[in-house]
XYZ file of N, CA and C in Angstrom:
759
model
N 12.166 -7.858 7.394
C 13.402 -8.098 6.909
C 14.563 -8.530 7.834
N 15.025 -9.520 7.461
C 16.142 -10.027 8.333
C 17.507 -10.410 7.638
N 18.684 -9.769 8.427
C 19.936 -9.845 7.890
C 20.237 -11.541 8.296
N 21.257 -12.079 7.486
C 21.727 -13.353 7.570
C 23.090 -13.571 7.765
N 23.800 -13.263 6.585
C 25.150 -13.493 6.510
C 25.763 -12.449 5.501
N 27.101 -12.373 5.699
C 27.857 -11.685 4.773
C 28.840 -12.784 4.105
N 29.100 -12.812 2.888
C 30.083 -13.715 2.212
C 30.779 -13.115 0.968
N 31.884 -13.465 0.760
C 32.735 -13.018 -0.504
C 32.131 -13.930 -1.775
N 32.130 -13.425 -2.788
C 31.512 -14.135 -3.947
C 32.300 -13.880 -5.081
N 32.723 -14.834 -5.929
C 33.434 -14.610 -7.000
C 32.597 -14.056 -8.174
N 32.986 -13.048 -8.873
C 32.061 -12.430 -10.022
C 31.717 -13.464 -11.090
N 30.455 -13.431 -11.340
C 30.030 -14.460 -12.357
C 29.248 -13.684 -13.769
N 29.306 -14.256 -14.707
C 28.968 -13.638 -16.068
C 27.427 -13.176 -15.805
N 26.556 -13.993 -15.236
C 25.265 -13.570 -15.330
C 24.501 -14.121 -14.138
N 23.542 -13.425 -13.595
C 22.698 -13.647 -12.434
C 21.801 -14.665 -12.920
N 21.478 -15.536 -11.915
C 20.368 -16.464 -12.248
C 19.030 -15.964 -12.294
N 18.084 -16.400 -13.049
C 16.840 -15.850 -13.389
C 16.094 -15.916 -11.933
N 15.132 -15.018 -11.658
C 14.158 -15.054 -10.443
C 13.709 -16.525 -10.491
N 13.560 -16.956 -9.111
C 12.888 -18.290 -8.972
C 11.595 -17.929 -8.343
N 10.363 -18.537 -8.951
C 9.143 -18.501 -8.079
C 8.643 -19.769 -7.668
N 8.016 -19.845 -6.496
C 7.428 -20.922 -5.988
C 6.284 -20.568 -4.920
N 5.756 -21.471 -4.430
C 4.742 -21.281 -3.527
C 5.134 -21.765 -2.164
N 5.114 -20.981 -1.063
C 5.512 -21.209 0.310
C 4.376 -21.574 1.195
N 4.288 -22.725 1.863
C 3.304 -23.083 2.829
C 3.629 -22.365 4.217
N 2.727 -21.272 4.666
C 3.116 -20.817 5.927
C 1.734 -21.172 6.737
N 1.892 -22.358 7.506
C 1.048 -22.765 8.313
C -0.356 -23.124 7.700
N -0.209 -23.491 6.366
C -1.467 -23.857 5.654
C -1.876 -22.942 4.691
N -1.197 -21.678 4.798
C -1.460 -20.524 4.006
C -0.460 -20.420 2.910
N -1.025 -20.634 1.725
C -0.129 -20.731 0.423
C 0.198 -19.363 -0.140
N 1.507 -19.070 -0.019
C 2.035 -17.707 -0.458
C 2.835 -17.836 -1.600
N 2.584 -17.070 -2.561
C 3.549 -16.857 -3.803
C 4.886 -16.196 -3.365
N 6.034 -16.956 -3.749
C 7.277 -16.352 -3.230
C 8.230 -16.274 -4.482
N 8.918 -14.935 -4.531
C 9.908 -14.807 -5.718
C 11.166 -14.688 -4.925
N 12.001 -15.506 -5.436
C 13.510 -15.263 -5.052
C 14.392 -14.779 -6.103
N 14.916 -13.612 -5.796
C 15.787 -12.797 -6.741
C 17.115 -12.731 -6.147
N 18.131 -13.173 -7.036
C 19.593 -12.758 -6.601
C 19.894 -11.460 -6.878
N 20.709 -10.828 -6.299
C 21.332 -9.555 -6.323
C 22.799 -9.294 -6.393
N 23.292 -8.544 -7.397
C 24.705 -8.572 -7.326
C 25.544 -8.012 -6.190
N 24.847 -6.991 -5.677
C 25.507 -6.462 -4.408
C 24.957 -7.021 -2.888
N 24.092 -7.808 -3.164
C 23.469 -8.354 -1.832
C 24.623 -8.956 -0.957
N 24.537 -8.866 0.148
C 25.583 -9.488 1.211
C 24.712 -10.304 2.304
N 23.358 -10.243 2.128
C 22.601 -10.964 3.136
C 21.323 -11.369 2.627
N 20.575 -12.097 3.153
C 19.089 -12.482 2.669
C 18.129 -11.371 3.165
N 17.188 -10.970 2.529
C 16.077 -10.100 2.907
C 14.806 -10.755 2.495
N 13.964 -10.689 3.396
C 12.632 -11.407 3.037
C 11.451 -10.341 3.429
N 10.529 -10.056 2.422
C 9.527 -8.972 2.801
C 8.242 -9.368 2.303
N 7.383 -9.018 3.040
C 5.821 -9.401 2.537
C 5.451 -8.168 1.551
N 4.952 -8.476 0.669
C 4.586 -7.298 -0.301
C 3.250 -6.736 -0.029
N 3.126 -5.361 -0.315
C 1.797 -4.765 0.153
C 0.670 -5.581 0.035
N -0.244 -5.502 0.784
C -1.384 -6.244 0.700
C -1.400 -7.640 1.437
N -0.251 -8.180 1.712
C 0.066 -9.674 2.197
C -0.190 -10.556 1.380
N -0.081 -10.433 0.066
C -0.563 -11.532 -0.980
C 0.622 -12.057 -1.526
N 1.897 -11.738 -1.308
C 3.016 -12.378 -1.897
C 4.322 -12.059 -0.959
N 5.224 -12.804 -1.273
C 6.678 -12.813 -0.530
C 7.837 -12.326 -1.589
N 8.563 -11.633 -1.212
C 9.864 -11.435 -1.938
C 10.984 -11.507 -1.023
N 11.856 -12.425 -1.665
C 13.143 -12.632 -1.134
C 14.558 -12.297 -2.012
N 15.306 -11.722 -1.484
C 16.595 -11.006 -2.068
C 17.790 -11.887 -1.500
N 18.653 -12.598 -2.353
C 19.794 -13.311 -1.607
C 21.035 -12.868 -2.535
N 22.149 -13.227 -1.835
C 23.288 -12.898 -2.583
C 23.555 -14.012 -3.785
N 24.492 -13.663 -4.601
C 24.622 -14.358 -5.792
C 25.138 -15.703 -5.636
N 24.513 -16.730 -6.034
C 25.179 -18.222 -6.027
C 24.876 -18.833 -4.481
N 23.926 -18.151 -3.728
C 23.601 -18.748 -2.444
C 23.083 -20.075 -2.461
N 23.442 -21.098 -1.794
C 22.991 -22.490 -2.068
C 21.558 -22.539 -1.569
N 20.747 -23.453 -2.534
C 19.257 -23.613 -2.071
C 19.160 -24.103 -0.606
N 19.969 -24.847 -0.081
C 19.843 -25.450 1.215
C 19.637 -24.310 2.286
N 20.594 -23.134 2.101
C 20.648 -22.082 2.855
C 19.441 -21.212 2.821
N 18.684 -21.076 1.670
C 17.436 -20.494 1.265
C 16.325 -21.153 2.010
N 16.417 -22.434 1.848
C 15.228 -23.114 2.579
C 15.448 -23.378 4.093
N 16.723 -23.252 4.555
C 16.934 -23.186 5.968
C 16.493 -21.815 6.614
N 16.773 -20.891 5.764
C 16.402 -19.392 6.233
C 14.834 -19.381 6.325
N 13.964 -19.889 5.161
C 12.439 -19.871 5.166
C 12.013 -20.769 6.422
N 12.495 -21.830 6.754
C 12.069 -22.640 7.752
C 12.248 -21.876 9.234
N 13.435 -21.308 9.400
C 13.683 -20.490 10.683
C 12.591 -19.527 10.765
N 12.072 -18.833 9.773
C 11.310 -17.707 9.869
C 9.917 -17.886 9.650
N 9.596 -19.125 9.880
C 8.079 -19.430 9.530
C 7.074 -18.727 10.781
N 7.732 -18.740 11.789
C 7.047 -18.123 13.095
C 6.942 -16.560 12.877
N 7.972 -16.037 12.175
C 8.073 -14.695 12.191
C 6.880 -14.244 10.847
N 6.873 -15.043 9.946
C 5.866 -15.078 8.754
C 4.487 -15.099 9.380
N 4.202 -16.095 10.050
C 2.863 -16.326 10.606
C 2.369 -15.355 11.162
N 3.285 -14.667 12.299
C 3.006 -13.391 13.021
C 2.497 -12.347 12.358
N 3.453 -12.015 11.179
C 3.346 -10.782 10.402
C 1.978 -10.860 9.489
N 1.629 -12.192 8.982
C 0.578 -12.439 7.958
C -0.792 -12.455 8.859
N -0.642 -12.691 10.241
C -2.003 -12.712 10.929
C -2.738 -11.224 10.836
N -2.129 -10.222 10.606
C -2.930 -9.211 10.421
C -3.653 -9.144 9.066
N -3.396 -9.816 8.161
C -3.971 -10.009 6.943
C -5.219 -10.903 7.012
N -6.464 -10.544 6.991
C -7.574 -11.463 7.105
C -7.550 -12.327 5.942
N -7.767 -13.550 6.138
C -7.718 -14.587 4.966
C -8.913 -14.149 3.983
N -10.086 -13.761 4.309
C -11.136 -13.408 3.816
C -11.363 -11.796 3.662
N -11.117 -11.235 2.425
C -11.198 -9.722 2.291
C -12.203 -9.484 1.285
N -13.238 -10.300 1.223
C -14.372 -10.086 0.462
C -15.136 -9.062 0.734
N -15.971 -8.328 -0.068
C -16.761 -7.234 0.192
C -18.228 -7.903 0.359
N -18.504 -8.861 0.994
C -19.781 -9.266 1.116
C -20.435 -8.511 1.985
N -22.086 -8.552 1.956
C -22.950 -7.868 2.743
C -22.498 -8.228 4.476
N -22.575 -7.129 5.227
C -22.231 -7.433 6.542
C -20.811 -7.367 7.050
N -19.915 -7.360 5.958
C -18.467 -7.219 6.184
C -18.274 -5.579 6.380
N -17.178 -5.100 6.713
C -16.760 -3.668 6.970
C -15.772 -3.102 6.208
N -15.735 -2.090 5.845
C -14.511 -1.278 5.012
C -14.410 0.150 5.631
N -13.185 0.587 5.513
C -12.923 1.900 6.188
C -13.284 2.920 5.165
N -13.737 4.151 5.484
C -13.845 5.425 4.623
C -13.396 6.508 5.522
N -12.309 6.907 5.216
C -11.705 8.150 5.982
C -11.396 7.840 7.444
N -11.117 6.577 7.490
C -10.793 6.120 8.867
C -11.851 5.503 9.844
N -12.964 5.699 9.278
C -14.311 5.433 9.810
C -14.743 3.802 9.378
N -15.006 2.768 10.151
C -15.563 1.547 9.761
C -16.986 1.663 9.349
N -17.286 1.234 8.106
C -18.635 1.161 7.614
C -19.358 -0.146 7.223
N -20.243 -0.496 7.727
C -20.770 -1.932 7.457
C -21.367 -1.805 6.204
N -20.878 -2.919 5.232
C -21.503 -3.039 3.895
C -22.847 -3.697 3.914
N -23.760 -2.802 3.114
C -25.010 -3.357 3.046
C -25.559 -3.300 1.584
N -25.916 -4.527 1.132
C -26.299 -4.664 -0.299
C -28.003 -4.170 -0.335
N -28.141 -3.333 -1.188
C -29.626 -2.799 -1.059
C -30.644 -3.715 -1.762
N -30.066 -4.671 -2.702
C -31.290 -5.533 -3.157
C -31.652 -5.000 -4.571
N -31.256 -3.999 -4.966
C -31.793 -3.174 -6.035
C -30.719 -3.271 -7.079
N -31.094 -3.426 -8.402
C -30.021 -3.415 -9.508
C -29.493 -2.105 -9.937
N -30.326 -1.186 -9.576
C -29.896 0.268 -9.927
C -29.799 1.203 -8.515
N -28.986 2.096 -8.436
C -28.779 2.962 -7.405
C -27.408 3.484 -7.087
N -27.482 4.400 -6.405
C -26.131 5.133 -5.863
C -25.415 4.124 -4.944
N -24.142 4.169 -4.859
C -23.296 3.692 -3.758
C -23.166 5.060 -2.739
N -23.665 5.006 -1.663
C -23.757 5.938 -0.731
C -23.608 5.750 0.726
N -23.236 6.420 1.530
C -23.110 6.278 2.938
C -24.267 6.894 3.805
N -24.698 6.165 4.810
C -25.969 6.446 5.455
C -25.433 5.898 7.018
N -26.258 6.514 7.890
C -26.149 6.034 9.288
C -27.350 5.578 9.692
N -27.288 4.306 10.167
C -28.500 3.545 10.487
C -28.461 3.281 12.057
N -29.168 3.656 12.890
C -29.160 3.434 14.302
C -27.758 3.705 14.817
N -27.183 4.896 14.306
C -25.914 5.199 14.884
C -24.516 4.474 14.475
N -24.910 3.644 13.210
C -23.910 2.855 12.830
C -23.588 3.308 11.329
N -22.364 3.782 10.951
C -22.142 4.035 9.504
C -22.242 2.848 8.553
N -23.036 3.158 7.794
C -23.182 2.066 6.609
C -22.715 2.434 5.311
N -22.288 1.667 4.398
C -22.104 1.895 3.049
C -23.099 1.059 2.208
N -24.011 1.607 1.544
C -24.959 0.973 0.805
C -24.625 0.665 -0.453
N -24.718 -0.453 -1.028
C -24.445 -0.861 -2.432
C -25.455 -1.502 -3.241
N -25.865 -1.130 -4.340
C -26.803 -1.616 -5.130
C -26.117 -2.570 -6.154
N -26.910 -3.248 -6.835
C -26.498 -4.133 -7.946
C -26.119 -5.544 -7.496
N -25.667 -6.292 -8.322
C -25.685 -7.943 -7.909
C -24.435 -7.854 -6.776
N -24.637 -8.815 -5.901
C -23.460 -8.970 -5.036
C -22.253 -9.215 -5.540
N -22.111 -9.981 -6.614
C -20.778 -10.098 -7.338
C -20.140 -9.042 -7.843
N -20.746 -7.880 -8.167
C -20.404 -6.722 -8.478
C -19.852 -5.562 -7.371
N -20.150 -6.131 -6.190
C -20.015 -4.980 -5.056
C -18.798 -4.386 -5.165
N -17.755 -5.310 -5.092
C -16.273 -4.774 -5.178
C -16.038 -3.801 -6.305
N -16.419 -3.937 -7.315
C -16.258 -2.859 -8.477
C -16.932 -1.526 -8.147
N -18.182 -1.847 -7.723
C -18.974 -0.509 -7.201
C -18.414 0.166 -6.143
N -17.807 -0.538 -5.326
C -17.324 0.120 -4.158
C -15.897 0.871 -4.450
N -15.189 0.220 -5.320
C -13.949 0.740 -5.968
C -14.262 2.114 -6.478
N -15.289 2.030 -7.403
C -15.648 3.331 -8.221
C -16.138 4.323 -7.159
N -16.852 3.939 -6.113
C -17.113 4.959 -5.172
C -15.966 5.581 -4.418
N -14.944 4.640 -3.983
C -13.774 5.255 -3.445
C -12.827 5.917 -4.318
N -12.955 5.713 -5.406
C -11.988 6.583 -6.169
C -12.624 7.915 -6.478
N -13.895 8.018 -6.420
C -14.476 9.413 -6.721
C -14.352 10.180 -5.303
N -14.467 9.421 -4.254
C -14.361 10.094 -2.961
C -12.934 10.690 -2.710
N -11.906 9.763 -3.237
C -10.554 9.997 -3.066
C -10.130 11.229 -3.909
N -10.549 11.168 -5.028
C -10.411 12.404 -6.127
C -10.944 13.769 -5.380
N -12.322 13.676 -4.856
C -12.759 14.831 -4.175
C -11.805 15.489 -3.112
N -11.381 14.583 -2.287
C -10.749 14.834 -1.061
C -9.281 15.527 -1.460
N -8.634 14.778 -2.366
C -7.183 15.021 -2.764
C -7.103 16.337 -3.623
N -8.277 16.710 -4.519
C -8.162 17.770 -5.393
C -8.242 19.012 -4.450
N -9.054 18.859 -3.449
C -9.274 19.963 -2.386
C -8.018 20.296 -1.603
N -7.392 19.176 -1.116
C -6.153 19.408 -0.242
C -5.065 19.794 -1.270
N -4.879 19.127 -2.279
C -3.794 19.678 -3.138
C -3.955 21.044 -3.564
N -5.026 21.532 -3.723
C -5.188 22.978 -4.250
C -4.753 23.860 -3.126
N -5.067 23.453 -1.879
C -4.835 24.329 -0.568
C -3.192 24.276 -0.308
N -2.621 23.173 -0.491
C -1.116 23.169 -0.206
C -0.326 23.607 -1.389
N -0.805 23.541 -2.660
C -0.163 24.173 -3.708
C -0.305 25.628 -3.791
N -1.447 26.139 -3.386
C -1.516 27.715 -3.147
C -0.613 28.231 -2.298
N -0.299 27.523 -0.972
C 0.176 28.001 -0.071
C 1.795 28.169 -0.436
N 2.343 27.299 -1.418
C 3.761 27.334 -1.680
C 3.742 27.895 -3.327
N 2.735 28.343 -3.739
C 2.907 29.026 -4.977
C 3.149 28.105 -6.143
N 2.660 26.655 -6.107
C 3.265 25.788 -6.996
C 2.019 25.593 -7.922
N 2.347 24.945 -9.109
C 1.491 24.881 -10.213
C 1.269 23.334 -10.389
N 0.121 22.766 -10.317
C -0.316 21.458 -10.453
C -0.929 21.331 -11.660
N -0.203 20.310 -12.831
C -0.729 20.057 -14.053
C -1.975 19.139 -14.226
N -1.872 18.059 -13.420
C -2.816 17.102 -13.408
C -2.960 16.369 -12.168
N -3.972 15.637 -11.813
C -4.138 14.638 -10.531
C -4.668 13.407 -11.244
N -4.130 12.416 -10.928
C -4.597 11.121 -11.469
C -4.614 10.100 -10.142
N -5.597 9.235 -10.393
C -6.127 8.160 -9.179
C -5.583 6.757 -9.826
N -4.738 6.202 -9.200
C -4.283 4.895 -9.505
C -4.369 3.775 -8.462
N -4.190 2.510 -8.913
C -4.308 1.578 -7.701
C -2.789 0.917 -7.637
N -1.867 1.670 -7.230
C -0.470 1.295 -7.256
C -0.136 0.603 -5.825
N 0.630 -0.402 -5.933
C 1.077 -1.207 -4.586
C 2.419 -0.658 -3.993
N 3.301 -0.138 -4.859
C 4.645 0.217 -4.345
C 4.782 1.586 -3.994
N 3.813 2.202 -3.987
C 3.861 3.748 -3.588
C 2.456 4.327 -3.548
N 2.130 5.200 -2.485
C 0.936 5.845 -2.334
C 0.801 6.947 -3.201
N 1.798 7.682 -3.693
C 1.736 8.653 -4.544
C 3.018 8.904 -5.215
N 3.001 10.031 -6.321
C 3.975 10.373 -7.105
C 3.880 11.811 -7.835
N 5.041 12.491 -7.945
C 5.106 13.818 -8.653
C 6.039 13.617 -9.718
N 5.692 14.336 -10.911
C 6.544 14.402 -11.859
C 7.207 15.805 -12.010
N 8.089 15.886 -12.599
C 8.803 17.388 -12.818
C 7.891 18.227 -13.614
N 6.948 17.536 -14.378
C 5.954 18.443 -15.069
C 4.764 18.911 -14.376
N 4.824 18.528 -13.091
C 3.642 18.911 -12.063
C 2.442 17.863 -12.205
N 2.658 16.766 -12.746
C 1.661 15.721 -12.636
C 1.663 15.040 -11.317
N 0.628 15.031 -10.733
C 0.583 14.290 -9.317
C -0.411 13.023 -9.598
N 0.010 11.815 -8.892
C -0.637 10.707 -8.987
C -0.831 9.986 -7.608
N -1.983 9.426 -7.324
C -2.295 9.242 -5.962
C -3.033 7.585 -6.048
N -2.648 6.829 -5.194
C -3.396 5.650 -4.845
C -4.729 5.866 -4.144
N -6.025 5.622 -4.998
C -7.192 5.936 -4.326
C -7.476 5.306 -3.054
N -6.907 4.258 -2.667
C -6.910 3.377 -1.509
C -6.895 4.286 -0.267
N -6.161 5.403 -0.561
C -5.720 6.443 0.782
C -6.897 6.922 1.348
N -7.972 6.860 0.759
C -9.309 7.555 1.143
C -9.862 6.723 2.360
N -9.364 5.449 2.540
C -9.830 4.493 3.606
C -8.983 5.007 4.790
N -8.163 5.679 4.691
C -7.271 6.195 5.842
C -7.785 7.357 6.693
N -7.353 7.726 7.790
C -8.025 8.909 8.434
C -7.796 10.178 7.703
N -8.511 11.383 7.919
C -8.126 12.545 7.091
C -6.707 13.117 7.327
N -6.163 12.905 8.513
C -4.863 13.440 8.522
C -3.892 12.774 7.655
N -4.070 11.374 7.410
C -3.220 10.712 6.656
C -3.240 11.228 4.965
N -4.568 11.203 4.624
C -4.862 11.814 3.408
C -4.261 13.163 3.128
N -4.330 14.125 4.212
C -3.825 15.261 4.119
C -2.307 15.124 4.022
N -1.657 14.402 4.666
C -0.296 14.127 4.472
C 0.231 13.801 3.232
N -0.479 12.880 2.634
C -0.126 12.333 1.235
C -0.152 13.488 0.222
N -1.226 14.310 0.419
C -1.273 15.478 -0.521
C -0.107 16.445 -0.284
N -0.005 16.756 0.907
C 1.400 17.661 1.302
C 2.537 17.023 0.654
N 2.739 15.763 0.775
C 3.980 15.157 0.474
C 4.199 15.346 -1.123
N 3.303 14.967 -1.810
C 3.288 15.108 -3.384
C 3.543 16.621 -3.798
N 2.717 17.454 -2.991
C 2.736 18.852 -3.297
C 4.212 19.439 -3.105
N 4.744 18.897 -1.818
C 6.092 19.344 -1.519
C 7.098 18.877 -2.624
N 6.930 17.843 -3.272
C 7.819 17.453 -4.350
C 7.689 18.371 -5.535
N 6.685 19.465 -5.803
C 6.639 20.322 -6.628
C 7.979 21.312 -6.534
N 8.356 21.287 -5.363
C 9.430 22.345 -4.859
C 10.787 21.508 -4.691
N 10.686 20.415 -4.191
C 11.823 19.637 -3.856
C 11.741 18.223 -4.202
N 12.350 17.987 -5.648
C 12.232 16.559 -6.162
C 13.116 15.640 -5.524
N 13.151 15.293 -4.343
C 14.076 14.535 -3.590
C 13.172 14.263 -1.968
N 13.994 13.559 -1.293
C 13.799 13.394 0.037
C 14.646 13.803 0.977
N 15.342 15.108 0.678
C 16.385 15.680 1.483
C 15.838 16.545 2.444
N 16.693 17.106 3.495
C 16.142 17.709 4.500
C 15.147 18.879 4.280
N 15.593 19.657 3.169
C 14.510 20.852 2.828
C 13.180 20.419 2.570
N 13.181 19.040 1.784
C 11.963 18.378 1.381
C 10.969 18.178 2.699
N 11.720 17.472 3.708
C 11.114 17.079 4.743
C 10.556 18.346 5.634
N 11.226 19.344 5.685
C 10.972 20.592 6.221
C 9.754 21.164 5.841
N 9.724 21.314 4.405
C 8.516 21.734 3.680
C 7.322 21.025 3.809
N 7.558 19.568 3.911
C 6.446 18.682 4.095
C 5.815 18.950 5.515
N 6.607 19.090 6.447
C 6.110 19.340 7.746
C 5.389 20.473 8.052
N 5.778 21.603 7.315
C 5.167 22.944 7.397
C 3.868 22.808 6.623
N 3.601 22.045 5.604
C 2.400 21.786 5.013
C 1.553 21.064 5.824
N 2.112 20.011 6.546
C 1.425 19.030 7.304
C 1.923 18.530 8.614
N 1.704 19.426 9.705
C 2.239 19.412 11.098
C 2.188 18.054 11.505
N 1.088 17.327 11.292
C 0.780 15.946 11.769
C 1.519 14.922 10.953
N 2.619 15.152 10.140
C 3.313 14.368 9.263
C 3.812 12.940 10.008
N 4.190 13.224 11.149
C 4.862 11.948 12.014
C 3.716 10.973 12.219
N 2.611 11.707 12.755
C 1.529 10.718 13.030
C 0.956 9.999 11.799
N 0.763 10.647 10.819
C 0.312 10.309 9.626
C 1.262 8.996 9.014
N 2.643 9.343 8.954
C 3.386 8.201 8.517
C 3.433 6.958 9.181
N 3.393 7.226 10.726
C 3.279 6.086 11.675
C 1.834 5.171 11.216
N 0.872 5.911 10.981
C -0.292 5.121 10.741
C -0.332 4.315 9.339
N 0.344 5.057 8.467
C 0.637 4.264 7.195
C 1.499 3.115 7.305
N 2.512 3.178 8.077
C 3.504 1.879 8.432
C 2.703 0.908 9.127
N 1.758 1.046 9.890
C 1.101 0.206 10.665
C -0.035 -0.446 9.878
N -0.738 0.359 9.200
C -2.033 -0.112 8.542
C -1.985 -0.090 7.073
N -0.845 0.470 6.403
C -1.110 0.665 4.993
C -1.171 -0.638 4.209
N -0.608 -1.580 4.630
C -0.619 -2.900 3.924
C -2.161 -3.584 3.970
N -2.630 -3.356 5.143
C -4.205 -3.785 5.255
C -5.128 -3.249 4.141
N -4.700 -1.995 3.932
C -5.669 -1.328 2.723
C -5.295 -1.989 1.412
N -4.012 -2.462 1.239
C -3.675 -3.046 -0.103
C -4.442 -4.286 -0.260
N -4.621 -5.112 0.880
C -5.088 -6.346 1.023
C -6.460 -6.601 0.568
N -7.169 -5.485 0.588
C -8.730 -5.620 0.331
C -8.802 -5.780 -1.292
N -9.440 -6.988 -1.606
C -9.758 -7.421 -3.066
C -11.067 -6.572 -3.533
N -10.847 -5.850 -4.510
C -12.095 -5.243 -5.100
C -12.459 -5.848 -6.478
N -11.787 -6.876 -6.919
C -12.032 -7.512 -8.201
C -13.219 -8.483 -7.975
């Protein structure tokens, strides 16, 4: 995110509709959405989770030449930030995927039927996937959802019991804007992609959403409770900040 300028603006009847375009970042074509905001006083540029698109927020009525100049000036920043997202996120045989923080080499078994399972071959963790290669992503996603549910159900049960909270339901989703959520009715939702993170990060996410069963906010009491449930909270948050977008970048379709 970059601050650029502050400027006074005369009230207008209606904001312009969001503009969508494709931005060329050193040969990498990125979808870009430019949205005006009533109270914006500066330009902000964000890389969306997964590194697949860009979002820009600008003050109302900002001239197109200023937007273009901003994008030109920050080509280098974009190139540096996008470098951590590999251009090829396919799940072909021989590529790797994280499971609970451990890299597993993907190996297609060559059989049409069979389980997706983890094995160790000559000391190397391997994720064995059956079925046609073009269906590997779907099969791996199904496997990860199952593993995520197993981990999170256990962790949620432990944390909820410790604070005597009631959990109504647990749902696995593939959300990009957040890793989890909690409703006032006790319904918890998690992104199953979290199972690719180390165990302490998975535990933190479970503790975070369970803490919301007592504190439906992000105030001091919430964070104190969250830290009580997960003493490694700071380390887990730092890991997600550094690596979370890379988990979103993997294409399972």
